[in-house]
Amino acid sequence: MEKLAIFGGTPIRENPIYYGRQYIDQDDVDAVVATLMSNLITCGPKVEALEHKLCEITGAKYAVVVSNGTAALHLAAMAAGIGEGDEVIVSSITFAASSNCVLYCGGKPVFADIKSDTYNIDPESIKKLITPKTKAVVAVDFTGQAAELNEIRKICQENNLILIEDAAHSLGTIYDGQPVGSIADMTTFSFHPVKTVTGGEGGAITTNDEELFRKLRLLRTHGITRNASEMAHPTDDPWYQEQICLGYNYRMTDFQAALIISQLNKLPAFSKRRKEIVKKYDEAFCKMPEIKVQREIPESDTTRHLYILRLDLDRLSCTRREFFDALNAENTVPQVHYLPVYWHSYYEKLGYKKGLCPNAESYYEESMSIPLYYSLTDEDVEDVIAAVKKVVAYYKK
Ligand SMILES: *Cc1c(COP(=O)(O)O)cnc(C)c1O
């Protein structure tokens, strides 16, 4: 058996591959530079053009571009009217921002369990958690695979709940023939560098509802309006603007918007390559009983953001941590997505206890993400597979 690098053997490759990274080309650079030299560098024509482009890609009627994905979630929760005493049902395996947005508004996140094979929020778990105080659901398209949106939408309609879809992972994914972004009441996106498309930072909300759209746009810029019909005290003074509610400065700069537009031109290529890599990984790992491959639902034509390597620890003589460290030493650098949100000490202080969502907890104990991004070469992908096989071979029972 080959000696693992962690025990002094030779690593599979010399330089490390990380779980995610951005891809920036000359077109992106040119788009940013041209915008920097233009008249308006924040919230100008590029932000508006990006909003149009997002509508085109997602099929949504309206898009509001904001400074990051967390701001998008915050505004979505505000526009949904979440406040003191309201409960919002949230996926338990996600980045904390999906749930923090409820806390920002004074609401109470209620964590739903995931399905043990798709890792997405379980519609049955949502049903069980609904009370008279429930106002909304935040469903995350974890790894890029769409949540079971038909079922979840039905539950929301029957119980008069607003559906917020956190699509930070799933730009480019099609669910049941419809692009993500046109399905939920509001869909939020992130353009952080590890996501499929980046602006350095950036976010957006899409919706088909004109009233929600107006609220979102107002909240993005301090709650200040230039529209006389919205004002309590309209005047014909040309300078007059009025603050009619408490909003924020969640604007995006025009040079970030220019970068995102340029990146979106490459989205079809990004999606295609991510799908190819996922297929190579799936083919390699589905033959290995020590590894569980994420189940794909037939409704989701997925542009995958993360590839999850889930271990069957009963068939391995190591812990998840030992596997993680061994893979790292082979220069395939993993990461773990995510700690169940309510395990964070902040949530613990709010009174959430371990044991709430058993599927989420066992998922977390057995999983890590391996490299998945556009610019991985076939050779890189082969190295990742070889590294996983090497570590499995060493530890298999
Ligand atoms: C990245 C991410 C966010 C937050 O986006 P930012 O742009 O980093 O604020 C929210 N939810 C999920 C699931 C994410 O992965």
Coordinates of C-alpha atoms and ligand atoms in Angstrom, one line a residue:
M1 CA 0.0 0.0 0.0
E2 CA 1.2 3.5 -0.9
K3 CA 2.3 5.5 2.1
L4 CA 0.2 8.6 2.7
A5 CA 1.9 12.0 2.5
I6 CA 0.7 12.7 6.0
F7 CA 3.0 9.8 7.2
G8 CA 6.0 10.9 5.1
G9 CA 5.0 9.5 1.7
T10 CA 5.0 11.5 -1.6
P11 CA 1.9 13.6 -2.1
I12 CA -0.2 13.0 -5.2
R13 CA 0.7 16.4 -6.5
E14 CA 3.2 19.2 -5.6
N15 CA 1.0 22.2 -5.4
P16 CA -2.3 22.4 -3.5
I17 CA -5.8 22.6 -5.2
Y18 CA -8.4 24.4 -3.1
Y19 CA -12.1 23.7 -2.9
G20 CA -13.0 26.8 -4.9
R21 CA -11.6 29.8 -6.7
Q22 CA -12.7 32.5 -9.1
Y23 CA -11.9 32.7 -12.8
I24 CA -11.2 36.2 -14.2
D25 CA -10.1 36.8 -17.8
Q26 CA -9.1 39.8 -19.9
D27 CA -12.7 40.6 -20.8
D28 CA -13.6 40.9 -17.1
V29 CA -10.6 43.2 -16.5
D30 CA -11.4 45.4 -19.5
A31 CA -15.1 45.7 -18.4
V32 CA -14.0 46.9 -14.9
V33 CA -11.4 49.3 -16.2
A34 CA -13.9 50.8 -18.8
T35 CA -16.4 51.4 -16.0
L36 CA -13.9 52.9 -13.7
M37 CA -13.1 55.5 -16.3
S38 CA -16.9 56.3 -16.9
N39 CA -19.0 59.1 -15.3
L40 CA -20.9 57.0 -12.8
I41 CA -19.0 54.4 -10.7
T42 CA -21.8 53.4 -8.3
C43 CA -25.4 52.5 -8.8
G44 CA -25.4 53.8 -12.4
P45 CA -26.1 52.2 -15.8
K46 CA -24.1 49.0 -15.1
V47 CA -26.1 48.1 -12.1
E48 CA -29.3 48.6 -14.1
A49 CA -27.9 46.6 -17.0
L50 CA -27.0 43.8 -14.5
E51 CA -30.6 43.8 -13.2
H52 CA -31.9 43.4 -16.8
K53 CA -29.4 40.6 -17.5
L54 CA -30.4 38.7 -14.3
C55 CA -34.1 39.0 -15.4
E56 CA -33.1 37.6 -18.8
I57 CA -31.2 34.7 -17.3
T58 CA -33.7 33.8 -14.6
G59 CA -36.9 34.7 -16.3
A60 CA -37.9 36.8 -13.3
K61 CA -39.8 40.0 -13.8
Y62 CA -37.7 42.1 -11.4
A63 CA -34.2 42.1 -10.0
V64 CA -32.6 44.3 -7.3
V65 CA -28.8 44.2 -7.2
V66 CA -27.3 44.7 -3.8
S67 CA -23.8 44.7 -2.1
N68 CA -23.7 41.0 -1.2
G69 CA -25.7 37.9 -0.7
T70 CA -26.3 38.5 3.0
A71 CA -27.7 42.0 2.2
A72 CA -30.0 40.3 -0.3
L73 CA -31.3 37.9 2.4
H74 CA -31.7 40.7 4.9
L75 CA -33.8 42.8 2.4
A76 CA -35.8 39.7 1.4
A77 CA -36.7 39.0 5.0
M78 CA -37.6 42.7 5.6
A79 CA -39.7 42.7 2.4
A80 CA -41.4 39.6 3.6
G81 CA -42.5 41.5 6.7
I82 CA -40.6 39.4 9.2
G83 CA -40.7 41.0 12.6
E84 CA -40.7 40.4 16.4
G85 CA -42.5 37.1 17.2
D86 CA -42.5 35.7 13.7
E87 CA -41.1 32.3 13.0
V88 CA -39.3 31.4 9.8
I89 CA -38.4 27.9 8.9
V90 CA -34.8 27.6 7.6
S91 CA -32.6 24.8 6.2
S92 CA -30.2 23.5 8.9
I93 CA -27.2 22.8 6.6
T94 CA -26.3 26.2 5.2
F95 CA -24.2 29.3 5.6
A96 CA -25.3 31.2 8.8
A97 CA -26.5 34.1 6.7
S98 CA -29.5 32.2 5.5
S99 CA -30.7 32.2 9.2
N100 CA -29.1 35.4 10.4
C101 CA -31.4 37.4 8.1
V102 CA -34.3 36.3 10.3
L103 CA -32.5 37.4 13.4
Y104 CA -31.7 40.8 11.9
C105 CA -35.5 41.4 11.6
G106 CA -36.3 40.2 15.2
G107 CA -37.8 36.9 14.0
K108 CA -37.1 33.4 15.2
P109 CA -35.4 30.9 12.9
V110 CA -36.8 27.4 13.2
F111 CA -34.5 24.7 11.8
A112 CA -35.8 22.1 9.4
D113 CA -33.9 18.8 8.9
I114 CA -32.4 17.8 5.5
K115 CA -33.0 14.7 3.5
S116 CA -30.2 12.3 4.2
D117 CA -29.4 11.6 0.6
T118 CA -30.0 15.0 -1.2
Y119 CA -28.8 17.1 1.7
N120 CA -31.6 19.6 0.9
I121 CA -34.3 20.8 3.2
D122 CA -37.0 18.0 3.7
P123 CA -40.5 19.2 2.9
E124 CA -41.9 16.8 5.5
S125 CA -39.8 18.5 8.1
I126 CA -41.1 21.9 7.1
K127 CA -44.7 20.7 7.4
K128 CA -44.1 19.5 11.0
L129 CA -42.7 22.8 12.1
I130 CA -45.5 25.1 10.9
T131 CA -47.3 27.0 13.7
P132 CA -49.7 30.0 13.7
K133 CA -46.6 32.2 14.1
T134 CA -44.8 30.8 11.0
K135 CA -44.5 33.5 8.3
A136 CA -41.9 32.4 5.8
V137 CA -39.6 29.6 4.7
V138 CA -35.9 30.1 3.7
A139 CA -35.0 27.1 1.4
V140 CA -31.4 26.8 0.3
D141 CA -30.4 25.2 -3.0
F142 CA -27.5 23.4 -1.2
T143 CA -24.5 22.6 -3.5
G144 CA -26.5 24.1 -6.4
Q145 CA -29.1 21.4 -6.6
A146 CA -32.6 23.0 -6.3
A147 CA -34.6 22.3 -3.2
E148 CA -37.9 20.4 -3.8
L149 CA -39.5 23.6 -4.9
N150 CA -42.8 22.2 -6.2
E151 CA -43.5 20.5 -2.8
I152 CA -42.3 23.5 -0.8
R153 CA -44.2 26.0 -2.9
K154 CA -47.4 24.0 -2.3
I155 CA -46.8 23.9 1.5
C156 CA -46.2 27.7 1.4
Q157 CA -49.4 28.3 -0.6
E158 CA -51.5 26.1 1.6
N159 CA -50.2 27.8 4.8
N160 CA -49.9 31.4 3.5
L161 CA -46.1 31.5 3.9
I162 CA -43.6 33.5 1.9
L163 CA -41.0 31.4 0.2
I164 CA -37.5 32.9 0.1
E165 CA -35.1 30.7 -1.9
D166 CA -31.4 31.2 -1.0
A167 CA -29.8 30.5 -4.4
A168 CA -26.3 31.6 -3.5
H169 CA -25.2 28.1 -4.8
S170 CA -27.5 27.6 -7.7
L171 CA -27.2 30.4 -10.3
G172 CA -27.7 28.6 -13.6
T173 CA -29.7 25.7 -12.2
I174 CA -33.0 24.8 -13.9
Y175 CA -35.8 23.3 -11.8
D176 CA -38.6 21.5 -13.6
G177 CA -37.9 23.5 -16.8
Q178 CA -37.8 26.8 -15.0
P179 CA -34.5 28.7 -14.1
V180 CA -33.8 29.3 -10.5
G181 CA -34.8 32.9 -9.7
S182 CA -38.3 32.8 -11.2
I183 CA -39.8 30.2 -8.9
A184 CA -40.0 31.4 -5.3
D185 CA -41.6 34.6 -4.0
M186 CA -38.1 36.0 -3.7
T187 CA -34.8 34.4 -4.7
T188 CA -31.4 35.6 -3.4
F189 CA -28.0 35.3 -5.1
S190 CA -24.4 35.9 -4.1
F191 CA -21.4 36.9 -6.2
H192 CA -18.7 36.0 -3.7
P193 CA -15.5 34.7 -5.3
V194 CA -16.1 31.0 -4.5
K195 CA -19.6 31.1 -6.2
T196 CA -20.1 30.3 -9.8
V197 CA -20.1 33.9 -10.9
T198 CA -18.3 36.7 -9.0
G199 CA -18.1 40.4 -8.6
G200 CA -15.6 40.3 -5.7
E201 CA -18.6 40.9 -3.5
G202 CA -22.2 41.2 -4.7
G203 CA -25.8 40.0 -4.4
A204 CA -29.2 40.2 -5.9
I205 CA -32.9 39.4 -5.3
T206 CA -35.2 38.4 -8.0
T207 CA -39.0 38.4 -7.8
N208 CA -42.2 38.4 -10.0
D209 CA -44.1 40.5 -7.5
E210 CA -44.1 44.2 -8.2
E211 CA -44.9 45.2 -4.6
L212 CA -42.0 43.2 -3.2
F213 CA -39.8 44.7 -5.9
R214 CA -40.7 48.2 -4.9
K215 CA -40.0 47.5 -1.2
L216 CA -36.6 45.9 -2.0
R217 CA -35.5 48.8 -4.1
L218 CA -36.5 51.3 -1.4
L219 CA -34.8 49.4 1.4
R220 CA -31.6 49.2 -0.7
T221 CA -31.1 52.9 -0.5
H222 CA -32.0 54.1 3.0
G223 CA -35.8 54.0 2.5
I224 CA -35.5 57.3 0.6
T225 CA -37.7 57.8 -2.5
R226 CA -37.9 60.3 -5.3
N227 CA -41.3 59.1 -6.3
A228 CA -44.0 61.6 -5.3
S229 CA -46.7 59.0 -5.1
E230 CA -44.9 57.3 -2.2
M231 CA -44.3 60.4 -0.2
A232 CA -46.2 61.7 2.8
H233 CA -45.4 65.3 1.9
P234 CA -44.8 65.5 -1.8
T235 CA -43.5 68.9 -3.2
D236 CA -42.6 70.1 -6.6
D237 CA -39.1 71.1 -5.4
P238 CA -36.7 69.5 -7.9
W239 CA -34.2 68.5 -5.1
Y240 CA -36.8 66.9 -2.8
Q241 CA -36.4 63.3 -1.7
E242 CA -38.1 61.8 1.3
Q243 CA -37.2 59.0 3.6
I244 CA -40.4 57.0 4.1
C245 CA -39.1 53.9 6.0
L246 CA -35.8 52.7 7.6
G247 CA -33.6 51.3 4.9
Y248 CA -29.8 50.7 4.4
N249 CA -27.0 51.5 2.0
Y250 CA -26.8 48.1 0.3
R251 CA -25.7 49.6 -3.1
M252 CA -23.3 47.8 -5.4
T253 CA -20.7 49.7 -7.4
D254 CA -20.9 50.0 -11.2
F255 CA -17.5 48.4 -11.6
Q256 CA -18.6 45.3 -9.7
A257 CA -21.7 45.2 -11.8
A258 CA -19.6 45.4 -15.0
L259 CA -17.5 42.5 -13.7
I260 CA -20.6 40.4 -13.0
I261 CA -22.1 41.1 -16.4
S262 CA -18.9 40.0 -18.1
Q263 CA -18.8 36.9 -15.9
L264 CA -22.5 36.1 -16.7
N265 CA -21.5 36.0 -20.4
K266 CA -19.4 33.0 -19.4
L267 CA -22.1 31.3 -17.3
P268 CA -23.0 28.7 -20.0
A269 CA -19.3 27.7 -20.1
F270 CA -19.0 27.7 -16.3
S271 CA -22.1 25.5 -16.0
K272 CA -20.9 23.1 -18.6
R273 CA -17.5 22.6 -17.1
R274 CA -18.8 22.2 -13.5
K275 CA -21.2 19.5 -14.8
E276 CA -18.3 17.7 -16.5
I277 CA -16.3 17.7 -13.4
V278 CA -19.2 16.5 -11.2
K279 CA -19.8 13.6 -13.7
K280 CA -16.1 12.5 -13.5
Y281 CA -16.3 12.6 -9.7
D282 CA -19.6 10.7 -9.6
E283 CA -18.3 8.1 -11.9
A284 CA -15.2 7.5 -9.9
F285 CA -16.9 7.6 -6.4
C286 CA -20.1 5.7 -7.1
K287 CA -18.0 2.5 -7.4
M288 CA -16.5 3.0 -4.0
P289 CA -18.6 1.7 -1.1
E290 CA -16.7 3.9 1.4
I291 CA -18.1 7.0 -0.3
K292 CA -21.7 8.2 -0.5
V293 CA -22.6 10.2 -3.6
Q294 CA -25.2 12.9 -3.3
R295 CA -28.5 11.9 -4.8
E296 CA -29.7 14.1 -7.6
I297 CA -33.5 14.7 -8.0
P298 CA -34.6 14.4 -11.6
E299 CA -36.3 17.9 -11.5
S300 CA -33.0 19.7 -11.0
D301 CA -30.7 20.3 -13.9
T302 CA -27.9 21.4 -11.6
T303 CA -25.0 23.8 -12.0
R304 CA -23.1 22.5 -9.0
H305 CA -21.3 24.9 -6.7
L306 CA -19.9 22.3 -4.2
Y307 CA -19.0 18.7 -4.5
I308 CA -19.5 16.9 -1.3
L309 CA -17.4 13.9 -0.4
R310 CA -19.4 12.0 2.2
L311 CA -17.7 9.1 4.0
D312 CA -19.2 5.9 5.1
L313 CA -17.3 5.8 8.4
D314 CA -18.5 2.3 9.2
R315 CA -16.3 1.1 6.3
L316 CA -13.2 3.2 7.2
S317 CA -10.8 2.9 10.1
C318 CA -10.3 6.7 10.4
T319 CA -12.3 9.7 11.7
R320 CA -13.6 12.4 9.4
R321 CA -10.8 14.6 10.8
E322 CA -8.1 12.0 9.9
F323 CA -9.4 11.7 6.4
F324 CA -9.6 15.4 6.0
D325 CA -6.0 15.9 7.2
A326 CA -4.7 13.0 5.0
L327 CA -6.4 14.5 1.9
N328 CA -5.0 17.9 2.7
A329 CA -1.5 16.4 2.9
E330 CA -2.0 14.9 -0.6
N331 CA -2.5 18.6 -1.7
T332 CA -6.2 18.2 -2.3
V333 CA -7.4 20.8 0.1
P334 CA -10.9 20.1 1.4
Q335 CA -13.3 22.3 3.4
V336 CA -16.5 21.5 5.3
H337 CA -19.9 22.9 4.3
Y338 CA -21.5 23.4 6.8
L339 CA -21.8 23.2 10.6
P340 CA -25.5 22.8 11.3
V341 CA -26.3 26.5 11.9
Y342 CA -27.7 26.0 15.3
W343 CA -24.4 24.4 16.5
H344 CA -22.7 27.8 16.3
S345 CA -22.1 29.1 19.9
Y346 CA -24.2 32.2 19.1
Y347 CA -27.2 30.1 18.4
E348 CA -26.4 27.9 21.4
K349 CA -26.6 31.1 23.5
L350 CA -30.0 31.8 22.0
G351 CA -31.2 28.4 23.3
Y352 CA -30.9 26.0 20.4
K353 CA -29.8 22.5 21.4
K354 CA -27.9 19.7 19.7
G355 CA -30.1 16.9 18.4
L356 CA -32.7 19.1 16.7
C357 CA -32.0 17.8 13.2
P358 CA -30.5 14.3 13.2
N359 CA -30.0 14.0 9.4
A360 CA -28.2 17.3 9.3
E361 CA -25.9 16.4 12.2
S362 CA -24.9 13.0 10.8
Y363 CA -24.3 14.6 7.4
Y364 CA -22.0 17.2 9.0
E365 CA -20.0 14.5 10.9
E366 CA -19.2 12.6 7.7
S367 CA -18.7 15.2 5.0
M368 CA -16.2 17.5 3.3
S369 CA -16.1 19.5 0.1
I370 CA -13.5 18.7 -2.6
P371 CA -12.3 21.0 -5.3
L372 CA -14.8 22.1 -7.9
Y373 CA -14.3 25.2 -10.1
Y374 CA -14.3 26.2 -13.7
S375 CA -10.5 26.3 -14.3
L376 CA -9.7 22.8 -12.9
T377 CA -8.0 20.9 -15.6
D378 CA -8.7 17.2 -16.4
E379 CA -5.3 16.5 -14.8
D380 CA -6.3 18.3 -11.6
V381 CA -9.5 16.3 -11.5
E382 CA -7.6 13.1 -11.9
D383 CA -5.3 14.1 -9.1
V384 CA -8.2 14.8 -6.8
I385 CA -9.7 11.4 -7.6
A386 CA -6.3 9.7 -7.1
A387 CA -5.8 11.4 -3.8
V388 CA -9.3 10.3 -2.5
K389 CA -8.6 6.7 -3.7
K390 CA -5.2 6.7 -2.0
V391 CA -6.6 7.8 1.3
V392 CA -9.6 5.4 1.0
A393 CA -7.3 2.5 0.1
Y394 CA -5.2 3.2 3.2
Y395 CA -8.0 3.4 5.7
K396 CA -10.6 1.0 4.3
K397 CA -11.5 -1.8 6.6
Ligands
LIG1 C1 -22.3 32.7 0.2 C2 -23.6 32.4 0.8 C3 -24.4 33.4 1.4 C4 -23.9 34.8 1.6 O1 -23.4 35.5 0.5 P1 -22.4 36.7 0.7 O2 -22.4 37.3 -0.7 O3 -21.1 36.1 1.1 O4 -22.9 37.6 1.7 C5 -25.7 33.1 1.8 N1 -26.1 31.8 1.8 C6 -25.4 30.8 1.3 C7 -26.0 29.5 1.2 C8 -24.1 31.1 0.8 O5 -23.3 30.1 0.3

